[in-house]
mmCIF file of C-alpha atoms in Angstrom:
data_model
loop_
_atom_site.group_PDB
_atom_site.id
_atom_site.type_symbol
_atom_site.label_atom_id
_atom_site.label_comp_id
_atom_site.label_asym_id
_atom_site.label_seq_id
_atom_site.Cartn_x
_atom_site.Cartn_y
_atom_site.Cartn_z
ATOM 1 C CA MET A 1 -9.265 -11.141 -23.749
ATOM 2 C CA LEU A 2 -8.246 -13.779 -21.179
ATOM 3 C CA LYS A 3 -5.261 -14.770 -23.308
ATOM 4 C CA ARG A 4 -4.176 -11.138 -23.485
ATOM 5 C CA VAL A 5 -4.418 -10.803 -19.689
ATOM 6 C CA PHE A 6 -2.519 -14.062 -19.227
ATOM 7 C CA TRP A 7 0.346 -12.997 -21.469
ATOM 8 C CA SER A 8 0.408 -9.570 -19.837
ATOM 9 C CA LEU A 9 0.915 -11.259 -16.461
ATOM 10 C CA ILE A 10 3.667 -13.460 -17.925
ATOM 11 C CA ALA A 11 5.389 -10.394 -19.389
ATOM 12 C CA ALA A 12 5.161 -8.560 -16.039
ATOM 13 C CA LEU A 13 6.628 -11.601 -14.251
ATOM 14 C CA VAL A 14 9.529 -11.772 -16.705
ATOM 15 C CA ILE A 15 10.226 -8.063 -16.179
ATOM 16 C CA VAL A 16 10.229 -8.504 -12.376
ATOM 17 C CA ILE A 17 12.630 -11.476 -12.614
ATOM 18 C CA ALA A 18 14.927 -9.499 -14.923
ATOM 19 C CA ILE A 19 14.932 -6.518 -12.539
ATOM 20 C CA ILE A 20 15.739 -8.740 -9.552
ATOM 21 C CA ALA A 21 18.586 -10.411 -11.481
ATOM 22 C CA LEU A 22 19.962 -6.999 -12.476
ATOM 23 C CA ILE A 23 19.802 -5.677 -8.912
ATOM 24 C CA LYS A 24 21.506 -8.839 -7.642
ATOM 25 C CA ARG A 25 24.325 -8.486 -10.168
ATOM 26 C CA GLN A 26 24.799 -4.799 -9.425
ATOM 27 C CA ALA A 27 24.812 -5.497 -5.680
ATOM 28 C CA GLU A 28 27.488 -8.163 -6.124
ATOM 29 C CA GLU A 29 29.567 -5.799 -8.232
ATOM 30 C CA ARG A 30 29.173 -3.085 -5.605
ATOM 31 C CA VAL A 31 30.297 -5.426 -2.833
ATOM 32 C CA ASN A 32 33.415 -6.381 -4.802
ATOM 33 C CA ASP A 33 34.133 -2.789 -5.814
ATOM 34 C CA PRO A 34 37.394 -1.523 -4.224
ATOM 35 C CA GLN A 35 35.642 1.819 -3.721
ATOM 36 C CA ALA A 36 33.144 0.159 -1.352
ATOM 37 C CA LYS A 37 35.577 0.499 1.543
ATOM 38 C CA HIS A 38 35.216 4.256 1.267
ATOM 39 C CA PHE A 39 31.524 4.182 2.205
ATOM 40 C CA ALA A 40 30.790 5.279 5.734
ATOM 41 C CA ASN A 41 27.451 3.484 6.028
ATOM 42 C CA VAL A 42 24.486 2.009 4.155
ATOM 43 C CA VAL A 43 20.909 3.366 4.248
ATOM 44 C CA VAL A 44 18.093 1.345 2.682
ATOM 45 C CA PHE A 45 14.571 2.318 1.563
ATOM 46 C CA GLY A 46 11.953 -0.119 0.285
ATOM 47 C CA ASP A 47 9.298 -2.696 1.092
ATOM 48 C CA SER A 48 9.128 -6.301 2.335
ATOM 49 C CA LEU A 49 11.918 -7.389 -0.014
ATOM 50 C CA SER A 50 14.309 -5.319 2.112
ATOM 51 C CA ASP A 51 12.619 -5.084 5.529
ATOM 52 C CA SER A 52 14.814 -7.113 7.846
ATOM 53 C CA ALA A 53 16.557 -6.985 11.193
ATOM 54 C CA TYR A 54 20.095 -7.267 12.483
ATOM 55 C CA HIS A 55 21.136 -10.560 14.071
ATOM 56 C CA GLY A 56 19.107 -11.288 17.177
ATOM 57 C CA GLN A 57 16.507 -8.539 16.674
ATOM 58 C CA GLY A 58 13.997 -10.976 15.185
ATOM 59 C CA VAL A 59 11.781 -8.609 13.170
ATOM 60 C CA GLY A 60 12.111 -5.540 10.985
ATOM 61 C CA ASN A 61 10.192 -2.259 10.776
ATOM 62 C CA ASN A 62 6.884 -4.026 10.099
ATOM 63 C CA TYR A 63 6.775 -6.069 13.298
ATOM 64 C CA TRP A 64 3.043 -6.879 13.253
ATOM 65 C CA VAL A 65 2.519 -8.400 9.791
ATOM 66 C CA LYS A 66 1.470 -12.072 9.713
ATOM 67 C CA PRO A 67 3.344 -14.056 7.049
ATOM 68 C CA SER A 68 1.085 -16.271 4.948
ATOM 69 C CA GLY A 69 1.172 -19.896 6.058
ATOM 70 C CA ILE A 70 3.307 -19.185 9.121
ATOM 71 C CA THR A 71 1.576 -19.597 12.468
ATOM 72 C CA ASP A 72 4.387 -19.235 14.994
ATOM 73 C CA LYS A 73 6.002 -15.949 13.916
ATOM 74 C CA ILE A 74 5.053 -12.418 13.023
ATOM 75 C CA GLY A 75 6.968 -9.554 11.498
ATOM 76 C CA ALA A 76 9.092 -9.048 8.384
ATOM 77 C CA PRO A 77 10.630 -10.468 6.307
ATOM 78 C CA ILE A 78 7.499 -11.955 4.798
ATOM 79 C CA THR A 79 8.900 -12.715 1.342
ATOM 80 C CA SER A 80 11.710 -15.027 2.379
ATOM 81 C CA GLU A 81 11.679 -18.793 2.843
ATOM 82 C CA LEU A 82 14.136 -18.154 5.662
ATOM 83 C CA SER A 83 11.316 -16.710 7.755
ATOM 84 C CA VAL A 84 10.065 -20.284 8.237
ATOM 85 C CA ASN A 85 13.300 -21.870 9.385
ATOM 86 C CA ASP A 86 15.768 -19.164 10.385
ATOM 87 C CA PRO A 87 15.144 -17.192 13.581
ATOM 88 C CA GLU A 88 17.332 -14.358 12.232
ATOM 89 C CA ARG A 89 15.119 -14.144 9.122
ATOM 90 C CA LYS A 90 17.580 -12.427 6.826
ATOM 91 C CA THR A 91 17.068 -10.520 3.596
ATOM 92 C CA TRP A 92 19.721 -9.524 1.059
ATOM 93 C CA LEU A 93 20.640 -6.562 3.280
ATOM 94 C CA ASN A 94 22.108 -8.848 5.945
ATOM 95 C CA TYR A 95 24.302 -10.590 3.383
ATOM 96 C CA ILE A 96 25.466 -7.332 1.773
ATOM 97 C CA LEU A 97 26.560 -5.885 5.108
ATOM 98 C CA ASP A 98 28.355 -9.119 5.980
ATOM 99 C CA LYS A 99 30.554 -8.605 2.910
ATOM 100 C CA MET A 100 30.780 -4.833 2.541
ATOM 101 C CA PRO A 101 33.620 -3.165 4.475
ATOM 102 C CA THR A 102 31.989 0.086 5.607
ATOM 103 C CA SER A 103 33.062 2.239 8.516
ATOM 104 C CA ALA A 104 29.763 1.443 10.259
ATOM 105 C CA GLY A 105 30.385 -2.317 10.291
ATOM 106 C CA GLN A 106 27.726 -5.022 9.904
ATOM 107 C CA ASN A 107 25.171 -3.797 12.417
ATOM 108 C CA PHE A 108 22.176 -1.746 11.255
ATOM 109 C CA TYR A 109 19.281 0.004 12.921
ATOM 110 C CA ASN A 110 15.578 0.105 12.127
ATOM 111 C CA ILE A 111 13.372 3.196 12.302
ATOM 112 C CA LYS A 112 12.295 2.827 15.937
ATOM 113 C CA ASP A 113 15.886 2.370 17.099
ATOM 114 C CA LEU A 114 17.282 5.488 15.426
ATOM 115 C CA LYS A 115 18.139 8.479 17.572
ATOM 116 C CA SER A 116 18.612 11.976 16.128
ATOM 117 C CA ASN A 117 21.257 12.133 13.363
ATOM 118 C CA MET A 118 22.109 8.471 13.865
ATOM 119 C CA ALA A 119 21.447 7.595 10.205
ATOM 120 C CA PHE A 120 24.223 10.007 9.204
ATOM 121 C CA ASP A 121 27.003 7.540 9.995
ATOM 122 C CA HIS A 122 25.244 4.308 11.052
ATOM 123 C CA ASN A 123 23.738 1.632 8.815
ATOM 124 C CA ALA A 124 19.965 2.096 8.799
ATOM 125 C CA SER A 125 16.951 0.401 7.244
ATOM 126 C CA PHE A 126 13.826 2.448 6.589
ATOM 127 C CA ALA A 127 12.360 -0.326 4.414
ATOM 128 C CA THR A 128 8.951 -1.461 5.674
ATOM 129 C CA ALA A 129 6.975 -4.494 4.549
ATOM 130 C CA SER A 130 3.812 -3.554 2.596
ATOM 131 C CA ALA A 131 5.182 -0.116 1.676
ATOM 132 C CA GLU A 132 4.008 1.550 -1.522
ATOM 133 C CA THR A 133 6.104 4.202 -3.262
ATOM 134 C CA GLY A 134 4.296 7.397 -2.149
ATOM 135 C CA ASP A 135 4.935 10.020 0.527
ATOM 136 C CA TYR A 136 2.179 8.811 2.836
ATOM 137 C CA TYR A 137 1.391 6.187 5.460
ATOM 138 C CA LEU A 138 -1.077 3.357 4.876
ATOM 139 C CA THR A 139 -2.745 0.569 6.835
ATOM 140 C CA ASP A 140 -1.617 -2.698 5.291
ATOM 141 C CA THR A 141 -4.665 -4.663 6.409
ATOM 142 C CA THR A 142 -7.115 -2.445 4.478
ATOM 143 C CA TRP A 143 -4.738 -0.518 2.143
ATOM 144 C CA ALA A 144 -6.363 2.710 3.331
ATOM 145 C CA ARG A 145 -4.156 5.788 3.505
ATOM 146 C CA ASP A 146 -3.573 7.201 6.967
ATOM 147 C CA THR A 147 -3.421 10.858 7.919
ATOM 148 C CA ASN A 148 -0.255 12.434 9.272
ATOM 149 C CA LYS A 149 -2.154 13.034 12.510
ATOM 150 C CA GLN A 150 -2.874 9.314 12.855
ATOM 151 C CA CYS A 151 0.793 8.507 12.325
ATOM 152 C CA ILE A 152 2.287 11.310 14.381
ATOM 153 C CA HIS A 153 4.308 8.684 16.282
ATOM 154 C CA GLY A 154 5.584 7.090 13.078
ATOM 155 C CA VAL A 155 5.675 3.496 11.900
ATOM 156 C CA GLY A 156 3.790 1.069 14.125
ATOM 157 C CA ASP A 157 0.634 -0.883 14.896
ATOM 158 C CA TYR A 158 -2.034 1.180 16.664
ATOM 159 C CA GLY A 159 -4.850 -1.340 16.907
ATOM 160 C CA ALA A 160 -7.586 -0.002 14.621
ATOM 161 C CA TYR A 161 -4.946 0.918 12.040
ATOM 162 C CA ASN A 162 -1.217 0.740 11.466
ATOM 163 C CA CYS A 163 1.289 3.065 9.831
ATOM 164 C CA VAL A 164 3.404 1.805 6.947
ATOM 165 C CA PRO A 165 5.523 4.602 5.421
ATOM 166 C CA GLY A 166 5.748 4.679 1.626
ATOM 167 C CA VAL A 167 9.201 4.881 0.066
ATOM 168 C CA LEU A 168 9.033 8.671 -0.356
ATOM 169 C CA LYS A 169 7.840 8.984 3.239
ATOM 170 C CA GLN A 170 10.838 6.868 4.287
ATOM 171 C CA LEU A 171 13.101 9.342 2.499
ATOM 172 C CA GLN A 172 11.443 12.167 4.435
ATOM 173 C CA LEU A 173 12.012 10.284 7.694
ATOM 174 C CA TYR A 174 15.682 9.874 6.820
ATOM 175 C CA LEU A 175 16.109 13.561 5.972
ATOM 176 C CA ALA A 176 14.413 14.518 9.235
ATOM 177 C CA ASN A 177 16.802 12.238 11.138
ATOM 178 C CA VAL A 178 19.916 13.834 9.579
ATOM 179 C CA ASN A 179 18.536 17.394 9.721
ATOM 180 C CA ASN A 180 18.381 17.563 5.895
ATOM 181 C CA LYS A 181 22.150 17.073 5.680
ATOM 182 C CA PRO A 182 22.851 13.651 4.120
ATOM 183 C CA ASN A 183 26.283 12.135 4.474
ATOM 184 C CA PRO A 184 28.072 12.247 1.070
ATOM 185 C CA LYS A 185 29.859 9.014 2.030
ATOM 186 C CA THR A 186 26.617 7.070 2.583
ATOM 187 C CA LEU A 187 25.632 4.325 0.139
ATOM 188 C CA PHE A 188 21.889 4.720 -0.499
ATOM 189 C CA ILE A 189 19.895 1.732 -1.759
ATOM 190 C CA LEU A 190 16.285 2.202 -2.884
ATOM 191 C CA TRP A 191 14.209 -0.754 -4.048
ATOM 192 C CA GLY A 192 10.434 -0.354 -4.245
ATOM 193 C CA GLY A 193 7.406 -0.873 -6.455
ATOM 194 C CA GLY A 194 6.731 -4.520 -5.724
ATOM 195 C CA MET A 195 3.365 -3.746 -4.141
ATOM 196 C CA ILE A 196 2.234 -2.178 -7.440
ATOM 197 C CA PHE A 197 2.735 -5.502 -9.230
ATOM 198 C CA ILE A 198 0.870 -7.312 -6.465
ATOM 199 C CA LYS A 199 -2.094 -4.927 -6.710
ATOM 200 C CA ILE A 200 -2.164 -5.152 -10.513
ATOM 201 C CA SER A 201 -2.147 -8.956 -10.396
ATOM 202 C CA CYS A 202 -4.983 -8.922 -7.818
ATOM 203 C CA VAL A 203 -7.105 -6.624 -9.982
ATOM 204 C CA LEU A 204 -6.456 -8.725 -13.103
ATOM 205 C CA ARG A 205 -7.270 -11.919 -11.225
ATOM 206 C CA GLN A 206 -10.538 -10.458 -9.922
ATOM 207 C CA THR A 207 -11.421 -9.281 -13.435
ATOM 208 C CA MET A 208 -10.773 -12.738 -14.861
ATOM 209 C CA VAL A 209 -12.894 -14.385 -12.152
ATOM 210 C CA ARG A 210 -15.804 -11.982 -12.809
ATOM 211 C CA ARG A 211 -15.661 -12.619 -16.557
ATOM 212 C CA LEU A 212 -15.587 -16.371 -16.036
ATOM 213 C CA ARG A 213 -18.604 -16.152 -13.720
ATOM 214 C CA ILE A 214 -20.523 -14.088 -16.267
ATOM 215 C CA ARG A 215 -19.721 -16.581 -19.013
ATOM 216 C CA LEU A 216 -20.763 -19.472 -16.769
ATOM 217 C CA ILE A 217 -24.078 -17.791 -15.936
ATOM 218 C CA ILE A 218 -24.759 -17.106 -19.633
ATOM 219 C CA SER A 219 -23.927 -20.721 -20.514
ATOM 220 C CA LEU A 220 -26.248 -22.043 -17.803
ATOM 221 C CA LYS A 221 -29.097 -19.824 -18.998
ATOM 222 C CA ARG A 222 -28.719 -21.224 -22.477
#
């Protein structure tokens, strides 16, 4: 049983690496595509792999998260080594916009900075660290789902809970910003699902630990 779980985790890891490599290759091809210059702007949806900030802003949409092992900084990105050494704390989004010749330029805005209809022709990131894929908000310290009433003011930290929009909720926020009229010249990038792998690995690890404890107890009783 433990061997099966182990190889399942290895297989999942290989799949994740393959997906990341594929996305990287497609992103590079998109940047070098002559058609890229025809895009008006870029809008991104996702989780901590994409949650970043434009130069000088410091943090992304999830501004309260505490990166593991880092004591002097808070806020996304939490999955990048750059968050330790680079005050700009870039993700792939920063590099893509540096190379992609869109009408909107290199600057991009996070959820709190967007005014009405701004995402129509400005680069915007709705990606939020800890986001799942659903159309709801959650508190990333307990993984409890929040009500719409709790999150009436949108993404943010409210003390007893915080509001992390899932990827589908991010799409709803975008549509609300552009009055349900997306720009046909916008390049949309959606990358989510990483939190599912994290949760699965946590459950499998807990299961393995419980089984090992049971076996140890049985061995001691013998």
